Tab-separated table of C-alpha atoms in Angstrom:
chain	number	residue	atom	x	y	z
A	406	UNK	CA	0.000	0.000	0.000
A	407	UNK	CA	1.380	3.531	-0.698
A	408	UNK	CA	1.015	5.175	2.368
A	409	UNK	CA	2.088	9.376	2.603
A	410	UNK	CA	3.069	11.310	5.440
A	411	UNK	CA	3.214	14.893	5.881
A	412	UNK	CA	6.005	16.973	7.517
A	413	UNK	CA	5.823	20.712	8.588
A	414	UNK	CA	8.042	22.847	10.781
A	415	UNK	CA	8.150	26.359	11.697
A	416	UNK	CA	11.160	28.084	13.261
A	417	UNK	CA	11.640	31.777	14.167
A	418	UNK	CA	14.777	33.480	12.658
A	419	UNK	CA	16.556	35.722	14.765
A	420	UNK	CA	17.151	39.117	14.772
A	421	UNK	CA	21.508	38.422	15.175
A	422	UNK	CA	23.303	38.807	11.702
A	423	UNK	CA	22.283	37.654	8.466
A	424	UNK	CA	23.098	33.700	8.243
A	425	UNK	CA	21.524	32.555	5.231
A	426	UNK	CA	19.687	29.975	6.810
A	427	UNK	CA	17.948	27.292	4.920
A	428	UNK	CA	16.454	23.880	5.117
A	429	UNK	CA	18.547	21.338	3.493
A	430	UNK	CA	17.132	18.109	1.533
A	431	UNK	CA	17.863	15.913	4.508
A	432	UNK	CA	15.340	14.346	6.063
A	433	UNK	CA	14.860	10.969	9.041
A	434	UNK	CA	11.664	9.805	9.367
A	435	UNK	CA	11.210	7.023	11.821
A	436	UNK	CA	8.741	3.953	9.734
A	437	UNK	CA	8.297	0.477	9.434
A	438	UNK	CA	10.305	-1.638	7.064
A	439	UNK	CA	8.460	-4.343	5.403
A	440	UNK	CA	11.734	-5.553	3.895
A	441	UNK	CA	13.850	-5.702	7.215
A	442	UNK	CA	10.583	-6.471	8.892
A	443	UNK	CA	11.407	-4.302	11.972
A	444	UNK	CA	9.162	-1.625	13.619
A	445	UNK	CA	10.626	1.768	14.066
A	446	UNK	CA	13.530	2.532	11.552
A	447	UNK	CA	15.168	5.270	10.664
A	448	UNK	CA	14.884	5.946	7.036
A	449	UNK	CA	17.145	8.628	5.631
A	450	UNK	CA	15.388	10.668	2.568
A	451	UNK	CA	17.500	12.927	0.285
A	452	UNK	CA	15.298	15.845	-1.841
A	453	UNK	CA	15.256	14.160	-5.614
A	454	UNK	CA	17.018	10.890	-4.925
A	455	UNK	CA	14.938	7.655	-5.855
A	456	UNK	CA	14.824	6.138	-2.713
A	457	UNK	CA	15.310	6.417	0.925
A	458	UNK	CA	17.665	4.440	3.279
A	459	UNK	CA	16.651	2.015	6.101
A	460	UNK	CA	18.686	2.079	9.139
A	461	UNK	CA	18.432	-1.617	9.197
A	462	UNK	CA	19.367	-3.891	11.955
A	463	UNK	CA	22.473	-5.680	13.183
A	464	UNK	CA	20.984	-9.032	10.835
A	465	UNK	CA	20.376	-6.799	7.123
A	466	UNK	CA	22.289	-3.553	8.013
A	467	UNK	CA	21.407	-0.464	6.200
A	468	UNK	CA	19.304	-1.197	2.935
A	469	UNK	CA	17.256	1.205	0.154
A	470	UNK	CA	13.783	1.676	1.908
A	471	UNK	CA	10.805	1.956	-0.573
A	472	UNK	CA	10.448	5.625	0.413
A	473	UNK	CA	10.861	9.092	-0.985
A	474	UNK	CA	9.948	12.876	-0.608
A	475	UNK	CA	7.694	13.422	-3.550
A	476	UNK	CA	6.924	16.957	-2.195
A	477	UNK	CA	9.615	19.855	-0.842
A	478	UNK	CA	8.181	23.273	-0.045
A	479	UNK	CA	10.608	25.794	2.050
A	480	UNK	CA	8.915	29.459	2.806
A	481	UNK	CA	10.787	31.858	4.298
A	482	UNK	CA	8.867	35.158	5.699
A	483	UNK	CA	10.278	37.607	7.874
A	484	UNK	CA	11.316	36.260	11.353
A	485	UNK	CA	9.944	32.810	10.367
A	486	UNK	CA	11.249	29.937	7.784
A	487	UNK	CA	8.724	26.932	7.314
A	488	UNK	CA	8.875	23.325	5.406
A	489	UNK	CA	6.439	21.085	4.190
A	490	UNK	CA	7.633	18.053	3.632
A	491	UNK	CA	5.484	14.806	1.837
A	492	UNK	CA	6.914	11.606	1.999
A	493	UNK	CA	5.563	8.780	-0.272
A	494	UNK	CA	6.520	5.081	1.090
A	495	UNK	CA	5.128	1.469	0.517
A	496	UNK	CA	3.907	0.030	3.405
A	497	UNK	CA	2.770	-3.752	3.954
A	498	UNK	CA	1.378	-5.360	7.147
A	499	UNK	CA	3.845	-7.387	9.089
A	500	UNK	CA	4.964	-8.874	12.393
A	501	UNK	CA	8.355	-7.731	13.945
A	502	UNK	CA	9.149	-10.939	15.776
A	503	UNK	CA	11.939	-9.026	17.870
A	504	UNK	CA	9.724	-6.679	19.348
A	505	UNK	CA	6.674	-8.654	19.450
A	506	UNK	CA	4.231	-6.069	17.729
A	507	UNK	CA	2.754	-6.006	14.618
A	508	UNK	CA	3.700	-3.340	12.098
A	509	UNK	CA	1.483	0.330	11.672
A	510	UNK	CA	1.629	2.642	8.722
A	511	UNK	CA	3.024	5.492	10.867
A	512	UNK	CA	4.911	3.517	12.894
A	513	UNK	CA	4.273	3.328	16.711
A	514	UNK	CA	6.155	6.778	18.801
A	515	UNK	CA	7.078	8.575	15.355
A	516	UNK	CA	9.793	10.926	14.960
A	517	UNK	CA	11.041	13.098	12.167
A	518	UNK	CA	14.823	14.974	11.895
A	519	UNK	CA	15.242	17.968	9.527
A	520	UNK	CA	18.341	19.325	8.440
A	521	UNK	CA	19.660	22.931	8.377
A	522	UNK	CA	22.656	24.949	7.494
A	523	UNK	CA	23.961	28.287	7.835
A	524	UNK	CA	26.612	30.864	6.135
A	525	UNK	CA	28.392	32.729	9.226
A	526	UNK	CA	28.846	36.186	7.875
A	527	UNK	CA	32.076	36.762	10.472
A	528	UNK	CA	34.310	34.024	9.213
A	529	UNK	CA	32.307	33.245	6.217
A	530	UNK	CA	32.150	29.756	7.239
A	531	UNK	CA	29.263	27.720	6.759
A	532	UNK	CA	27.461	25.767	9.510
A	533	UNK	CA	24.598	22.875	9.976
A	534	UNK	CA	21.821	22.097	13.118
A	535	UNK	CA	18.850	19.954	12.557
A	536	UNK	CA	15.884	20.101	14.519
A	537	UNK	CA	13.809	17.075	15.459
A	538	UNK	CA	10.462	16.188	16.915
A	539	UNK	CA	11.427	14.627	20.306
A	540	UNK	CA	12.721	16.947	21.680
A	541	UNK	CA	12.873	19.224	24.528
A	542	UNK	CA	10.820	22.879	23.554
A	543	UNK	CA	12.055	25.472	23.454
A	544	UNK	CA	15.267	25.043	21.180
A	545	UNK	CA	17.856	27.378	20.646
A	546	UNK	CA	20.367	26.724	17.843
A	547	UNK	CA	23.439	28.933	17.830
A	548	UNK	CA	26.053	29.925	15.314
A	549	UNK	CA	28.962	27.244	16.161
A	550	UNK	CA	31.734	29.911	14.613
A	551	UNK	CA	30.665	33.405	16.135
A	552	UNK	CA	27.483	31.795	18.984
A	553	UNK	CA	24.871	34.309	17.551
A	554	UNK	CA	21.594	32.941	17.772
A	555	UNK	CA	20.358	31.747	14.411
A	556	UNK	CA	17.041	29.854	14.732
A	557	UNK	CA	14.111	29.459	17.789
A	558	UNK	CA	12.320	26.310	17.908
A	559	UNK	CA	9.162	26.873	19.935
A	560	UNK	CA	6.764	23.584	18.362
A	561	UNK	CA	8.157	20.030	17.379
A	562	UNK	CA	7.987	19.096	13.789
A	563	UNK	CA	4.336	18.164	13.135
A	564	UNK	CA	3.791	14.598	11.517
A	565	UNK	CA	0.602	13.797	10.056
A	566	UNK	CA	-0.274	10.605	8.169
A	567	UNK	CA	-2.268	11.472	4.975
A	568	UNK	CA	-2.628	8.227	3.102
């Protein structure tokens, strides 16, 4: 079954110098893996590649996961930045015998991690944070080069099962 989930995040840009920040093409979503038949991988998703990549287990190791972002929207307005994120992935009922529980199409406790990164305008370096959906709120991110703030994270990543 081709199952879609729906990813948005909003962070508030602060007011420190200009960093350039944007959302990168990175994204780990935490789903079931019919083909490692285990509950609760990470699958890494790259913006326009074919398929995603299952975390796997200590039996199969990593392995491509039948997922992929079909849609990528980054907004930026002034103080905010926001993503939508749709991920398209094939889904199929099964039983993960090492946990004992059967398979969902959003898996059990999900979880998403999106990727940033930054252009410091003091060193001109660049930079990266990523901002995930367990975890503590409020989240500060700070310039690792000059420790400006760059980004506010007042709400978790939403995740939303549309398929």
């Amino acid at each position: 079954m081709l199952r879609s989930v729906e990813v948005t995040a909003v962070l508030t840009v602060s007011d420190s110098p200009f960093h350039n920040l944007h959302w990168t093409g990175d994204v780990e979503l935490s789903l079931d893996c019919f083909i490692c038949r285990r509950t609760g991988r990470t699958t890494r998703l790259r913006h326009g590649a074919e398929h995603g990549t299952c975390s796997g287990d200590s039996r199969t190791g990593q392995h491509p996961a039948a997922a992929r972002i079909s849609a990528f929207d980054r907004t930026s307005e002034e103080k905010r930045t926001l993503l939508r994120v749709v991920v398209d992935y094939w889904w199929s009922p099964f039983h993960d015998a090492k946990r004992d529980q059967p398979s969902l199409a959003l898996t059990r406790v999900p979880w998403v991690r999106l990727h940033l990164g930054y252009l410091c305008p003091e060193p001109v370096q660049s930079g990266t944070f990523s901002t995930q959906s367990n975890t503590v709120r409020p989240e500060a991110h700070r310039c690792e080069h000059c420790s400006e703030p760059v980004a506010h994270s007042h709400e978790p990543p939403r995740i939303q099962l549309l398929t």
